[in-house]
């Protein structure tokens, strides 16, 4: 991590011509169990990993926000807090940051401009939540620089809102929440409806092995949004707010009302919720 910090600080100095005052980081994550349950108001069991997104930053006296993307050959972006914050078709990396800042303002937080250089070693498109780590680290940066009275939960929710409404991916809350609240040597059992979370100690001597298949994917252009629409359709037909509210017994009685593929999606979510709660119990033993 020291190389990552040194590189982002060096790029800040090289492009912006002065030294940053703060360095902030947020981790990526792996989900142990609880797949496609978060956006169905269900349970998930993720843990933070030792790959992260790092920001070097400093406050400004004006309302300008200047960005440096170290991992994109020091590509830059800039916008003014007093003007509409707009989507950039040619700078997708910047839209995650722009979205986070926009919704911090919408939520009523007050701050001046910031200079930011950002870099990370969370593999992009590998399912380790590089976008959530970026959203959380930006929210955390504004919190630290301007002493904002914002909880880690709201930093996560703000990041989710940015990804949903600004970037255009209808993601759930799991990725941002574990990035904002993850603890060393612990998983987190998260109720994605109430946002109540419980730290689950990982057994001593246990290692989590993460294998990168090198097959790129991104939530925005993947089948993710399609899966979510299918689950929402199942909930509508079954007469509930979310699939979290359906027992396997109730599903078995009504599954023939669903399209075959939609029923397959729903069955997974309903049974996965039960598996996730059981997994958390067994980790604690």
JSON list of N, CA and C in Angstrom, two decimals, residues 167-204:
[
{"chain": "A", "resi": 167, "resn": "UNK", "atom": "N", "xyz": [-24.56, 7.58, -12.41]},
{"chain": "A", "resi": 167, "resn": "UNK", "atom": "CA", "xyz": [-23.80, 6.70, -13.30]},
{"chain": "A", "resi": 167, "resn": "UNK", "atom": "C", "xyz": [-24.74, 5.83, -14.13]},
{"chain": "A", "resi": 168, "resn": "UNK", "atom": "N", "xyz": [-25.83, 5.36, -13.49]},
{"chain": "A", "resi": 168, "resn": "UNK", "atom": "CA", "xyz": [-26.81, 4.59, -14.23]},
{"chain": "A", "resi": 168, "resn": "UNK", "atom": "C", "xyz": [-26.80, 3.10, -13.98]},
{"chain": "A", "resi": 169, "resn": "UNK", "atom": "N", "xyz": [-26.22, 2.68, -12.86]},
{"chain": "A", "resi": 169, "resn": "UNK", "atom": "CA", "xyz": [-26.26, 1.26, -12.49]},
{"chain": "A", "resi": 169, "resn": "UNK", "atom": "C", "xyz": [-27.14, 1.11, -11.25]},
{"chain": "A", "resi": 170, "resn": "UNK", "atom": "N", "xyz": [-28.12, 0.24, -11.32]},
{"chain": "A", "resi": 170, "resn": "UNK", "atom": "CA", "xyz": [-29.11, 0.11, -10.25]},
{"chain": "A", "resi": 170, "resn": "UNK", "atom": "C", "xyz": [-28.62, -0.87, -9.19]},
{"chain": "A", "resi": 171, "resn": "UNK", "atom": "N", "xyz": [-27.44, -0.60, -8.63]},
{"chain": "A", "resi": 171, "resn": "UNK", "atom": "CA", "xyz": [-26.82, -1.52, -7.67]},
{"chain": "A", "resi": 171, "resn": "UNK", "atom": "C", "xyz": [-27.51, -1.47, -6.31]},
{"chain": "A", "resi": 172, "resn": "UNK", "atom": "N", "xyz": [-27.28, -2.51, -5.51]},
{"chain": "A", "resi": 172, "resn": "UNK", "atom": "CA", "xyz": [-27.74, -2.53, -4.13]},
{"chain": "A", "resi": 172, "resn": "UNK", "atom": "C", "xyz": [-26.77, -1.79, -3.23]},
{"chain": "A", "resi": 173, "resn": "UNK", "atom": "N", "xyz": [-26.92, -1.97, -1.92]},
{"chain": "A", "resi": 173, "resn": "UNK", "atom": "CA", "xyz": [-26.15, -1.20, -0.94]},
{"chain": "A", "resi": 173, "resn": "UNK", "atom": "C", "xyz": [-24.94, -1.95, -0.40]},
{"chain": "A", "resi": 174, "resn": "UNK", "atom": "N", "xyz": [-24.83, -3.25, -0.67]},
{"chain": "A", "resi": 174, "resn": "UNK", "atom": "CA", "xyz": [-23.78, -4.04, -0.03]},
{"chain": "A", "resi": 174, "resn": "UNK", "atom": "C", "xyz": [-22.38, -3.49, -0.27]},
{"chain": "A", "resi": 175, "resn": "UNK", "atom": "N", "xyz": [-22.03, -3.21, -1.52]},
{"chain": "A", "resi": 175, "resn": "UNK", "atom": "CA", "xyz": [-20.65, -2.86, -1.84]},
{"chain": "A", "resi": 175, "resn": "UNK", "atom": "C", "xyz": [-20.20, -1.61, -1.10]},
{"chain": "A", "resi": 176, "resn": "UNK", "atom": "N", "xyz": [-21.03, -0.59, -1.14]},
{"chain": "A", "resi": 176, "resn": "UNK", "atom": "CA", "xyz": [-20.67, 0.66, -0.47]},
{"chain": "A", "resi": 176, "resn": "UNK", "atom": "C", "xyz": [-20.63, 0.49, 1.05]},
{"chain": "A", "resi": 177, "resn": "UNK", "atom": "N", "xyz": [-21.54, -0.31, 1.58]},
{"chain": "A", "resi": 177, "resn": "UNK", "atom": "CA", "xyz": [-21.61, -0.45, 3.04]},
{"chain": "A", "resi": 177, "resn": "UNK", "atom": "C", "xyz": [-20.39, -1.16, 3.60]},
{"chain": "A", "resi": 178, "resn": "UNK", "atom": "N", "xyz": [-19.93, -2.23, 2.96]},
{"chain": "A", "resi": 178, "resn": "UNK", "atom": "CA", "xyz": [-18.77, -2.93, 3.49]},
{"chain": "A", "resi": 178, "resn": "UNK", "atom": "C", "xyz": [-17.51, -2.10, 3.28]},
{"chain": "A", "resi": 179, "resn": "UNK", "atom": "N", "xyz": [-17.44, -1.34, 2.19]},
{"chain": "A", "resi": 179, "resn": "UNK", "atom": "CA", "xyz": [-16.29, -0.47, 1.98]},
{"chain": "A", "resi": 179, "resn": "UNK", "atom": "C", "xyz": [-16.23, 0.62, 3.04]},
{"chain": "A", "resi": 180, "resn": "UNK", "atom": "N", "xyz": [-17.38, 1.12, 3.45]},
{"chain": "A", "resi": 180, "resn": "UNK", "atom": "CA", "xyz": [-17.44, 2.20, 4.44]},
{"chain": "A", "resi": 180, "resn": "UNK", "atom": "C", "xyz": [-17.28, 1.70, 5.87]},
{"chain": "A", "resi": 181, "resn": "UNK", "atom": "N", "xyz": [-17.69, 0.44, 6.15]},
{"chain": "A", "resi": 181, "resn": "UNK", "atom": "CA", "xyz": [-17.75, -0.02, 7.54]},
{"chain": "A", "resi": 181, "resn": "UNK", "atom": "C", "xyz": [-16.95, -1.29, 7.82]},
{"chain": "A", "resi": 182, "resn": "UNK", "atom": "N", "xyz": [-16.22, -1.79, 6.83]},
{"chain": "A", "resi": 182, "resn": "UNK", "atom": "CA", "xyz": [-15.50, -3.04, 7.02]},
{"chain": "A", "resi": 182, "resn": "UNK", "atom": "C", "xyz": [-14.45, -2.97, 8.13]},
{"chain": "A", "resi": 183, "resn": "UNK", "atom": "N", "xyz": [-14.26, -4.09, 8.82]},
{"chain": "A", "resi": 183, "resn": "UNK", "atom": "CA", "xyz": [-13.27, -4.18, 9.90]},
{"chain": "A", "resi": 183, "resn": "UNK", "atom": "C", "xyz": [-12.29, -5.31, 9.60]},
{"chain": "A", "resi": 184, "resn": "UNK", "atom": "N", "xyz": [-11.06, -5.10, 10.02]},
{"chain": "A", "resi": 184, "resn": "UNK", "atom": "CA", "xyz": [-10.01, -6.10, 9.81]},
{"chain": "A", "resi": 184, "resn": "UNK", "atom": "C", "xyz": [-10.39, -7.42, 10.48]},
{"chain": "A", "resi": 185, "resn": "UNK", "atom": "N", "xyz": [-10.17, -8.52, 9.78]},
{"chain": "A", "resi": 185, "resn": "UNK", "atom": "CA", "xyz": [-10.40, -9.88, 10.28]},
{"chain": "A", "resi": 185, "resn": "UNK", "atom": "C", "xyz": [-11.86, -10.17, 10.61]},
{"chain": "A", "resi": 186, "resn": "UNK", "atom": "N", "xyz": [-12.76, -9.41, 10.03]},
{"chain": "A", "resi": 186, "resn": "UNK", "atom": "CA", "xyz": [-14.19, -9.63, 10.25]},
{"chain": "A", "resi": 186, "resn": "UNK", "atom": "C", "xyz": [-14.96, -9.57, 8.93]},
{"chain": "A", "resi": 187, "resn": "UNK", "atom": "N", "xyz": [-15.95, -10.42, 8.82]},
{"chain": "A", "resi": 187, "resn": "UNK", "atom": "CA", "xyz": [-16.97, -10.25, 7.79]},
{"chain": "A", "resi": 187, "resn": "UNK", "atom": "C", "xyz": [-18.09, -9.40, 8.39]},
{"chain": "A", "resi": 188, "resn": "UNK", "atom": "N", "xyz": [-19.08, -9.07, 7.59]},
{"chain": "A", "resi": 188, "resn": "UNK", "atom": "CA", "xyz": [-20.19, -8.26, 8.07]},
{"chain": "A", "resi": 188, "resn": "UNK", "atom": "C", "xyz": [-21.50, -8.87, 7.56]},
{"chain": "A", "resi": 189, "resn": "UNK", "atom": "N", "xyz": [-22.34, -9.29, 8.49]},
{"chain": "A", "resi": 189, "resn": "UNK", "atom": "CA", "xyz": [-23.69, -9.73, 8.13]},
{"chain": "A", "resi": 189, "resn": "UNK", "atom": "C", "xyz": [-24.56, -8.49, 8.04]},
{"chain": "A", "resi": 190, "resn": "UNK", "atom": "N", "xyz": [-25.03, -8.19, 6.85]},
{"chain": "A", "resi": 190, "resn": "UNK", "atom": "CA", "xyz": [-25.78, -6.96, 6.62]},
{"chain": "A", "resi": 190, "resn": "UNK", "atom": "C", "xyz": [-27.21, -7.28, 6.20]},
{"chain": "A", "resi": 191, "resn": "UNK", "atom": "N", "xyz": [-28.14, -6.69, 6.92]},
{"chain": "A", "resi": 191, "resn": "UNK", "atom": "CA", "xyz": [-29.55, -6.72, 6.54]},
{"chain": "A", "resi": 191, "resn": "UNK", "atom": "C", "xyz": [-29.76, -5.54, 5.59]},
{"chain": "A", "resi": 192, "resn": "UNK", "atom": "N", "xyz": [-29.97, -5.83, 4.33]},
{"chain": "A", "resi": 192, "resn": "UNK", "atom": "CA", "xyz": [-30.02, -4.76, 3.33]},
{"chain": "A", "resi": 192, "resn": "UNK", "atom": "C", "xyz": [-31.33, -3.98, 3.34]},
{"chain": "A", "resi": 193, "resn": "UNK", "atom": "N", "xyz": [-32.28, -4.40, 4.15]},
{"chain": "A", "resi": 193, "resn": "UNK", "atom": "CA", "xyz": [-33.51, -3.61, 4.31]},
{"chain": "A", "resi": 193, "resn": "UNK", "atom": "C", "xyz": [-33.35, -2.61, 5.45]},
{"chain": "A", "resi": 194, "resn": "UNK", "atom": "N", "xyz": [-32.99, -3.08, 6.62]},
{"chain": "A", "resi": 194, "resn": "UNK", "atom": "CA", "xyz": [-32.87, -2.20, 7.78]},
{"chain": "A", "resi": 194, "resn": "UNK", "atom": "C", "xyz": [-31.51, -1.51, 7.85]},
{"chain": "A", "resi": 195, "resn": "UNK", "atom": "N", "xyz": [-30.52, -2.04, 7.14]},
{"chain": "A", "resi": 195, "resn": "UNK", "atom": "CA", "xyz": [-29.12, -1.63, 7.17]},
{"chain": "A", "resi": 195, "resn": "UNK", "atom": "C", "xyz": [-28.45, -1.93, 8.50]},
{"chain": "A", "resi": 196, "resn": "UNK", "atom": "N", "xyz": [-29.09, -2.77, 9.31]},
{"chain": "A", "resi": 196, "resn": "UNK", "atom": "CA", "xyz": [-28.43, -3.25, 10.53]},
{"chain": "A", "resi": 196, "resn": "UNK", "atom": "C", "xyz": [-27.31, -4.20, 10.13]},
{"chain": "A", "resi": 197, "resn": "UNK", "atom": "N", "xyz": [-26.17, -4.05, 10.80]},
{"chain": "A", "resi": 197, "resn": "UNK", "atom": "CA", "xyz": [-25.03, -4.89, 10.47]},
{"chain": "A", "resi": 197, "resn": "UNK", "atom": "C", "xyz": [-24.43, -5.49, 11.73]},
{"chain": "A", "resi": 198, "resn": "UNK", "atom": "N", "xyz": [-23.89, -6.68, 11.58]},
{"chain": "A", "resi": 198, "resn": "UNK", "atom": "CA", "xyz": [-23.24, -7.38, 12.67]},
{"chain": "A", "resi": 198, "resn": "UNK", "atom": "C", "xyz": [-21.86, -7.82, 12.21]},
{"chain": "A", "resi": 199, "resn": "UNK", "atom": "N", "xyz": [-20.83, -7.47, 12.99]},
{"chain": "A", "resi": 199, "resn": "UNK", "atom": "CA", "xyz": [-19.48, -7.93, 12.67]},
{"chain": "A", "resi": 199, "resn": "UNK", "atom": "C", "xyz": [-19.36, -9.41, 13.01]},
{"chain": "A", "resi": 200, "resn": "UNK", "atom": "N", "xyz": [-18.83, -10.17, 12.07]},
{"chain": "A", "resi": 200, "resn": "UNK", "atom": "CA", "xyz": [-18.68, -11.61, 12.25]},
{"chain": "A", "resi": 200, "resn": "UNK", "atom": "C", "xyz": [-17.19, -11.93, 12.20]},
{"chain": "A", "resi": 201, "resn": "UNK", "atom": "N", "xyz": [-16.66, -12.34, 13.35]},
{"chain": "A", "resi": 201, "resn": "UNK", "atom": "CA", "xyz": [-15.23, -12.62, 13.43]},
{"chain": "A", "resi": 201, "resn": "UNK", "atom": "C", "xyz": [-14.86, -13.81, 12.55]},
{"chain": "A", "resi": 202, "resn": "UNK", "atom": "N", "xyz": [-13.83, -13.64, 11.75]},
{"chain": "A", "resi": 202, "resn": "UNK", "atom": "CA", "xyz": [-13.35, -14.74, 10.92]},
{"chain": "A", "resi": 202, "resn": "UNK", "atom": "C", "xyz": [-12.52, -15.68, 11.78]},
{"chain": "A", "resi": 203, "resn": "UNK", "atom": "N", "xyz": [-12.71, -16.99, 11.66]},
{"chain": "A", "resi": 203, "resn": "UNK", "atom": "CA", "xyz": [-11.96, -17.94, 12.49]},
{"chain": "A", "resi": 203, "resn": "UNK", "atom": "C", "xyz": [-10.45, -17.76, 12.33]},
{"chain": "A", "resi": 204, "resn": "UNK", "atom": "N", "xyz": [-9.74, -17.86, 13.43]},
{"chain": "A", "resi": 204, "resn": "UNK", "atom": "CA", "xyz": [-8.28, -17.71, 13.40]},
{"chain": "A", "resi": 204, "resn": "UNK", "atom": "C", "xyz": [-7.68, -18.77, 12.47]}
]
